[in-house]
Amino acid sequence: MLNVVKFQKDSVLLVRLSGIIQEGVDFNALIGQIPGSELIISCKEVQRINSSGVKLWIQYFQKLAATGKKLRLVECSPAIVEQINLIVNFACGAKVESVYLPFACGSCKAQFVSLFNTDDLKKVLDSLPEPACPKCKNKTMFDDIPGEYFEFLNR
Ligand SMILES: [Zn+2]
């Protein structure tokens, strides 16, 4: 089940998506009217999206992009980043502004995500950040395959 919380500021509508995107998700009903020219989609809390969800996502956001709305994807969770990488038109012309990176701690095995601005990421791909573990403060490592996770940055 998908939840949507909306904030309108001037001509920009921010929608925060949370939950699971799957068959039956009705983006039209959940997001409703978009009065301004710009839509920011925050995907921080999207845990999962399956193939039916991907179809509905692309249908909805492609249509929106075609009407001239400017789309921005922010705080993309690993589940969303995976789709952005797998499916070339998943972003539907949206700028992918920030993404969560998964990290794992070698000392205490904690797993967590950390938010990065995509423009900043492009500059540090050769030596990825190693944020301190929130539990034990030791250095952590990026917990995915860089060649796959950052594929979209090359487009
Ligand atoms: Zn740790």
PDB file of C-alpha atoms and ligand atoms in Angstrom:
ATOM      1  CA  MET A   1       0.000   0.000   0.000  1.00  0.00           C
ATOM      2  CA  LEU A   2       1.224   3.448  -0.932  1.00  0.00           C
ATOM      3  CA  ASN A   3       0.727   6.612   1.084  1.00  0.00           C
ATOM      4  CA  VAL A   4       1.114  10.112  -0.264  1.00  0.00           C
ATOM      5  CA  VAL A   5       1.586  13.286   1.761  1.00  0.00           C
ATOM      6  CA  LYS A   6       1.474  16.553  -0.172  1.00  0.00           C
ATOM      7  CA  PHE A   7       2.933  20.001   0.473  1.00  0.00           C
ATOM      8  CA  GLN A   8       2.279  22.924  -1.852  1.00  0.00           C
ATOM      9  CA  LYS A   9       4.678  25.859  -1.857  1.00  0.00           C
ATOM     10  CA  ASP A  10       4.148  28.540  -4.469  1.00  0.00           C
ATOM     11  CA  SER A  11       4.184  26.788  -7.839  1.00  0.00           C
ATOM     12  CA  VAL A  12       5.879  23.659  -6.498  1.00  0.00           C
ATOM     13  CA  LEU A  13       4.079  20.602  -5.221  1.00  0.00           C
ATOM     14  CA  LEU A  14       6.092  18.212  -3.064  1.00  0.00           C
ATOM     15  CA  VAL A  15       4.744  14.696  -2.705  1.00  0.00           C
ATOM     16  CA  ARG A  16       6.217  12.267  -0.215  1.00  0.00           C
ATOM     17  CA  LEU A  17       5.592   8.665  -1.201  1.00  0.00           C
ATOM     18  CA  SER A  18       5.816   5.911   1.375  1.00  0.00           C
ATOM     19  CA  GLY A  19       5.165   2.194   1.300  1.00  0.00           C
ATOM     20  CA  ILE A  20       4.913  -0.234  -1.582  1.00  0.00           C
ATOM     21  CA  ILE A  21       4.128   0.551  -5.217  1.00  0.00           C
ATOM     22  CA  GLN A  22       2.325  -2.370  -6.798  1.00  0.00           C
ATOM     23  CA  GLU A  23      -0.780  -3.333  -8.781  1.00  0.00           C
ATOM     24  CA  GLY A  24      -3.790  -1.177  -8.022  1.00  0.00           C
ATOM     25  CA  VAL A  25      -1.823   1.915  -7.016  1.00  0.00           C
ATOM     26  CA  ASP A  26      -3.792   4.873  -8.336  1.00  0.00           C
ATOM     27  CA  PHE A  27      -1.383   7.785  -8.698  1.00  0.00           C
ATOM     28  CA  ASN A  28      -4.132   9.970 -10.173  1.00  0.00           C
ATOM     29  CA  ALA A  29      -6.262   9.590  -7.072  1.00  0.00           C
ATOM     30  CA  LEU A  30      -3.357   9.744  -4.625  1.00  0.00           C
ATOM     31  CA  ILE A  31      -1.637  12.808  -6.059  1.00  0.00           C
ATOM     32  CA  GLY A  32      -4.657  14.561  -7.538  1.00  0.00           C
ATOM     33  CA  GLN A  33      -4.480  17.996  -9.097  1.00  0.00           C
ATOM     34  CA  ILE A  34      -1.092  19.575  -9.672  1.00  0.00           C
ATOM     35  CA  PRO A  35      -1.807  23.287  -9.774  1.00  0.00           C
ATOM     36  CA  GLY A  36       1.730  24.587 -10.359  1.00  0.00           C
ATOM     37  CA  SER A  37       4.405  23.899 -12.912  1.00  0.00           C
ATOM     38  CA  GLU A  38       6.659  21.704 -10.830  1.00  0.00           C
ATOM     39  CA  LEU A  39       6.399  18.415  -8.962  1.00  0.00           C
ATOM     40  CA  ILE A  40       9.012  17.145  -6.524  1.00  0.00           C
ATOM     41  CA  ILE A  41       8.677  13.449  -5.769  1.00  0.00           C
ATOM     42  CA  SER A  42      10.310  12.259  -2.559  1.00  0.00           C
ATOM     43  CA  CYS A  43      10.860   8.489  -2.486  1.00  0.00           C
ATOM     44  CA  LYS A  44      12.653   8.160   0.817  1.00  0.00           C
ATOM     45  CA  GLU A  45      10.062   5.795   2.264  1.00  0.00           C
ATOM     46  CA  VAL A  46       9.363   3.698  -0.812  1.00  0.00           C
ATOM     47  CA  GLN A  47      10.333   0.235   0.338  1.00  0.00           C
ATOM     48  CA  ARG A  48       9.476  -1.742  -2.746  1.00  0.00           C
ATOM     49  CA  ILE A  49       8.135  -1.422  -6.264  1.00  0.00           C
ATOM     50  CA  ASN A  50       7.171  -4.434  -8.372  1.00  0.00           C
ATOM     51  CA  SER A  51       6.763  -4.749 -12.137  1.00  0.00           C
ATOM     52  CA  SER A  52       3.071  -3.731 -12.089  1.00  0.00           C
ATOM     53  CA  GLY A  53       3.996  -0.747  -9.959  1.00  0.00           C
ATOM     54  CA  VAL A  54       6.727   0.205 -12.410  1.00  0.00           C
ATOM     55  CA  LYS A  55       4.206   0.166 -15.278  1.00  0.00           C
ATOM     56  CA  LEU A  56       1.753   2.386 -13.381  1.00  0.00           C
ATOM     57  CA  TRP A  57       4.573   4.714 -12.332  1.00  0.00           C
ATOM     58  CA  ILE A  58       5.817   5.189 -15.903  1.00  0.00           C
ATOM     59  CA  GLN A  59       2.284   5.642 -17.291  1.00  0.00           C
ATOM     60  CA  TYR A  60       1.467   8.322 -14.755  1.00  0.00           C
ATOM     61  CA  PHE A  61       4.685  10.299 -14.713  1.00  0.00           C
ATOM     62  CA  GLN A  62       5.226  10.133 -18.476  1.00  0.00           C
ATOM     63  CA  LYS A  63       1.792  11.621 -18.994  1.00  0.00           C
ATOM     64  CA  LEU A  64       2.578  14.368 -16.491  1.00  0.00           C
ATOM     65  CA  ALA A  65       5.903  15.139 -18.135  1.00  0.00           C
ATOM     66  CA  ALA A  66       4.109  15.344 -21.483  1.00  0.00           C
ATOM     67  CA  THR A  67       1.817  18.054 -20.111  1.00  0.00           C
ATOM     68  CA  GLY A  68       4.894  20.176 -19.453  1.00  0.00           C
ATOM     69  CA  LYS A  69       5.232  19.696 -15.702  1.00  0.00           C
ATOM     70  CA  LYS A  70       8.779  19.796 -14.461  1.00  0.00           C
ATOM     71  CA  LEU A  71       9.574  16.669 -12.424  1.00  0.00           C
ATOM     72  CA  ARG A  72      12.277  16.241  -9.824  1.00  0.00           C
ATOM     73  CA  LEU A  73      13.079  13.001  -8.008  1.00  0.00           C
ATOM     74  CA  VAL A  74      14.586  13.448  -4.568  1.00  0.00           C
ATOM     75  CA  GLU A  75      15.605  11.186  -1.687  1.00  0.00           C
ATOM     76  CA  CYS A  76      15.365   8.102  -3.879  1.00  0.00           C
ATOM     77  CA  SER A  77      15.446   4.930  -1.782  1.00  0.00           C
ATOM     78  CA  PRO A  78      17.602   1.992  -2.946  1.00  0.00           C
ATOM     79  CA  ALA A  79      14.429   0.319  -4.339  1.00  0.00           C
ATOM     80  CA  ILE A  80      13.823   3.327  -6.580  1.00  0.00           C
ATOM     81  CA  VAL A  81      17.492   3.697  -7.554  1.00  0.00           C
ATOM     82  CA  GLU A  82      17.417   0.069  -8.685  1.00  0.00           C
ATOM     83  CA  GLN A  83      14.540   0.818 -11.077  1.00  0.00           C
ATOM     84  CA  ILE A  84      16.141   4.026 -12.341  1.00  0.00           C
ATOM     85  CA  ASN A  85      19.151   1.904 -13.277  1.00  0.00           C
ATOM     86  CA  LEU A  86      17.210  -1.013 -14.748  1.00  0.00           C
ATOM     87  CA  ILE A  87      14.655   0.924 -16.758  1.00  0.00           C
ATOM     88  CA  VAL A  88      16.010   3.722 -18.869  1.00  0.00           C
ATOM     89  CA  ASN A  89      12.756   5.724 -18.997  1.00  0.00           C
ATOM     90  CA  PHE A  90      11.778   5.149 -15.355  1.00  0.00           C
ATOM     91  CA  ALA A  91      12.662   8.706 -14.360  1.00  0.00           C
ATOM     92  CA  CYS A  92      10.303   9.999 -17.085  1.00  0.00           C
ATOM     93  CA  GLY A  93      12.546  12.974 -17.759  1.00  0.00           C
ATOM     94  CA  ALA A  94      12.795  13.907 -14.088  1.00  0.00           C
ATOM     95  CA  LYS A  95      16.088  15.129 -12.761  1.00  0.00           C
ATOM     96  CA  VAL A  96      17.333  12.637 -10.156  1.00  0.00           C
ATOM     97  CA  GLU A  97      18.555  15.092  -7.539  1.00  0.00           C
ATOM     98  CA  SER A  98      19.386  12.969  -4.526  1.00  0.00           C
ATOM     99  CA  VAL A  99      19.636   9.282  -3.718  1.00  0.00           C
ATOM    100  CA  TYR A 100      20.160   7.096  -0.678  1.00  0.00           C
ATOM    101  CA  LEU A 101      23.225   4.881  -0.660  1.00  0.00           C
ATOM    102  CA  PRO A 102      23.246   1.651   1.346  1.00  0.00           C
ATOM    103  CA  PHE A 103      26.153   1.151   3.740  1.00  0.00           C
ATOM    104  CA  ALA A 104      27.188  -1.745   5.926  1.00  0.00           C
ATOM    105  CA  CYS A 105      29.422  -1.763   8.962  1.00  0.00           C
ATOM    106  CA  GLY A 106      32.098  -4.444   8.995  1.00  0.00           C
ATOM    107  CA  SER A 107      32.488  -4.230  12.763  1.00  0.00           C
ATOM    108  CA  CYS A 108      28.929  -4.485  14.099  1.00  0.00           C
ATOM    109  CA  LYS A 109      27.110  -5.556  10.887  1.00  0.00           C
ATOM    110  CA  ALA A 110      24.737  -2.587  11.055  1.00  0.00           C
ATOM    111  CA  GLN A 111      23.139  -1.581   7.747  1.00  0.00           C
ATOM    112  CA  PHE A 112      21.911   1.907   7.028  1.00  0.00           C
ATOM    113  CA  VAL A 113      21.356   4.377   4.230  1.00  0.00           C
ATOM    114  CA  SER A 114      22.781   7.823   3.744  1.00  0.00           C
ATOM    115  CA  LEU A 115      21.544  10.604   1.467  1.00  0.00           C
ATOM    116  CA  PHE A 116      23.709  12.096  -1.288  1.00  0.00           C
ATOM    117  CA  ASN A 117      23.174  14.788  -3.812  1.00  0.00           C
ATOM    118  CA  THR A 118      23.717  13.242  -7.276  1.00  0.00           C
ATOM    119  CA  ASP A 119      25.856  16.150  -8.498  1.00  0.00           C
ATOM    120  CA  ASP A 120      28.188  15.636  -5.521  1.00  0.00           C
ATOM    121  CA  LEU A 121      28.265  11.875  -6.069  1.00  0.00           C
ATOM    122  CA  LYS A 122      29.616  12.247  -9.587  1.00  0.00           C
ATOM    123  CA  LYS A 123      32.708  13.880  -8.111  1.00  0.00           C
ATOM    124  CA  VAL A 124      33.440  11.146  -5.558  1.00  0.00           C
ATOM    125  CA  LEU A 125      32.756   7.973  -7.547  1.00  0.00           C
ATOM    126  CA  ASP A 126      36.437   7.014  -7.548  1.00  0.00           C
ATOM    127  CA  SER A 127      36.630   7.080  -3.779  1.00  0.00           C
ATOM    128  CA  LEU A 128      33.198   6.603  -2.265  1.00  0.00           C
ATOM    129  CA  PRO A 129      32.447   8.124   1.118  1.00  0.00           C
ATOM    130  CA  GLU A 130      32.758   5.862   4.154  1.00  0.00           C
ATOM    131  CA  PRO A 131      30.421   7.388   6.727  1.00  0.00           C
ATOM    132  CA  ALA A 132      30.847   6.491  10.374  1.00  0.00           C
ATOM    133  CA  CYS A 133      28.557   3.734  11.607  1.00  0.00           C
ATOM    134  CA  PRO A 134      25.596   5.197  13.522  1.00  0.00           C
ATOM    135  CA  LYS A 135      25.906   2.392  16.086  1.00  0.00           C
ATOM    136  CA  CYS A 136      29.609   1.808  16.725  1.00  0.00           C
ATOM    137  CA  LYS A 137      31.184   4.821  14.928  1.00  0.00           C
ATOM    138  CA  ASN A 138      33.575   2.656  12.918  1.00  0.00           C
ATOM    139  CA  LYS A 139      34.121   3.248   9.231  1.00  0.00           C
ATOM    140  CA  THR A 140      31.563   1.613   6.937  1.00  0.00           C
ATOM    141  CA  MET A 141      31.520   0.480   3.328  1.00  0.00           C
ATOM    142  CA  PHE A 142      29.167   1.015   0.431  1.00  0.00           C
ATOM    143  CA  ASP A 143      26.935  -2.059   0.374  1.00  0.00           C
ATOM    144  CA  ASP A 144      26.094  -2.545  -3.295  1.00  0.00           C
ATOM    145  CA  ILE A 145      27.829  -2.888  -6.650  1.00  0.00           C
ATOM    146  CA  PRO A 146      29.107   0.555  -7.654  1.00  0.00           C
ATOM    147  CA  GLY A 147      29.057  -0.281 -11.381  1.00  0.00           C
ATOM    148  CA  GLU A 148      25.338  -1.039 -11.138  1.00  0.00           C
ATOM    149  CA  TYR A 149      24.178   1.397  -8.480  1.00  0.00           C
ATOM    150  CA  PHE A 150      25.681   4.439 -10.176  1.00  0.00           C
ATOM    151  CA  GLU A 151      24.873   3.444 -13.740  1.00  0.00           C
ATOM    152  CA  PHE A 152      22.262   6.222 -14.064  1.00  0.00           C
ATOM    153  CA  LEU A 153      24.886   8.876 -13.377  1.00  0.00           C
ATOM    154  CA  ASN A 154      26.452   8.142 -16.756  1.00  0.00           C
ATOM    155  CA  ARG A 155      23.322   8.955 -18.726  1.00  0.00           C
TER     156      ARG A 155
HETATM  157 ZN    ZN B   1      29.029  -0.478  13.371  1.00  0.00          ZN
END
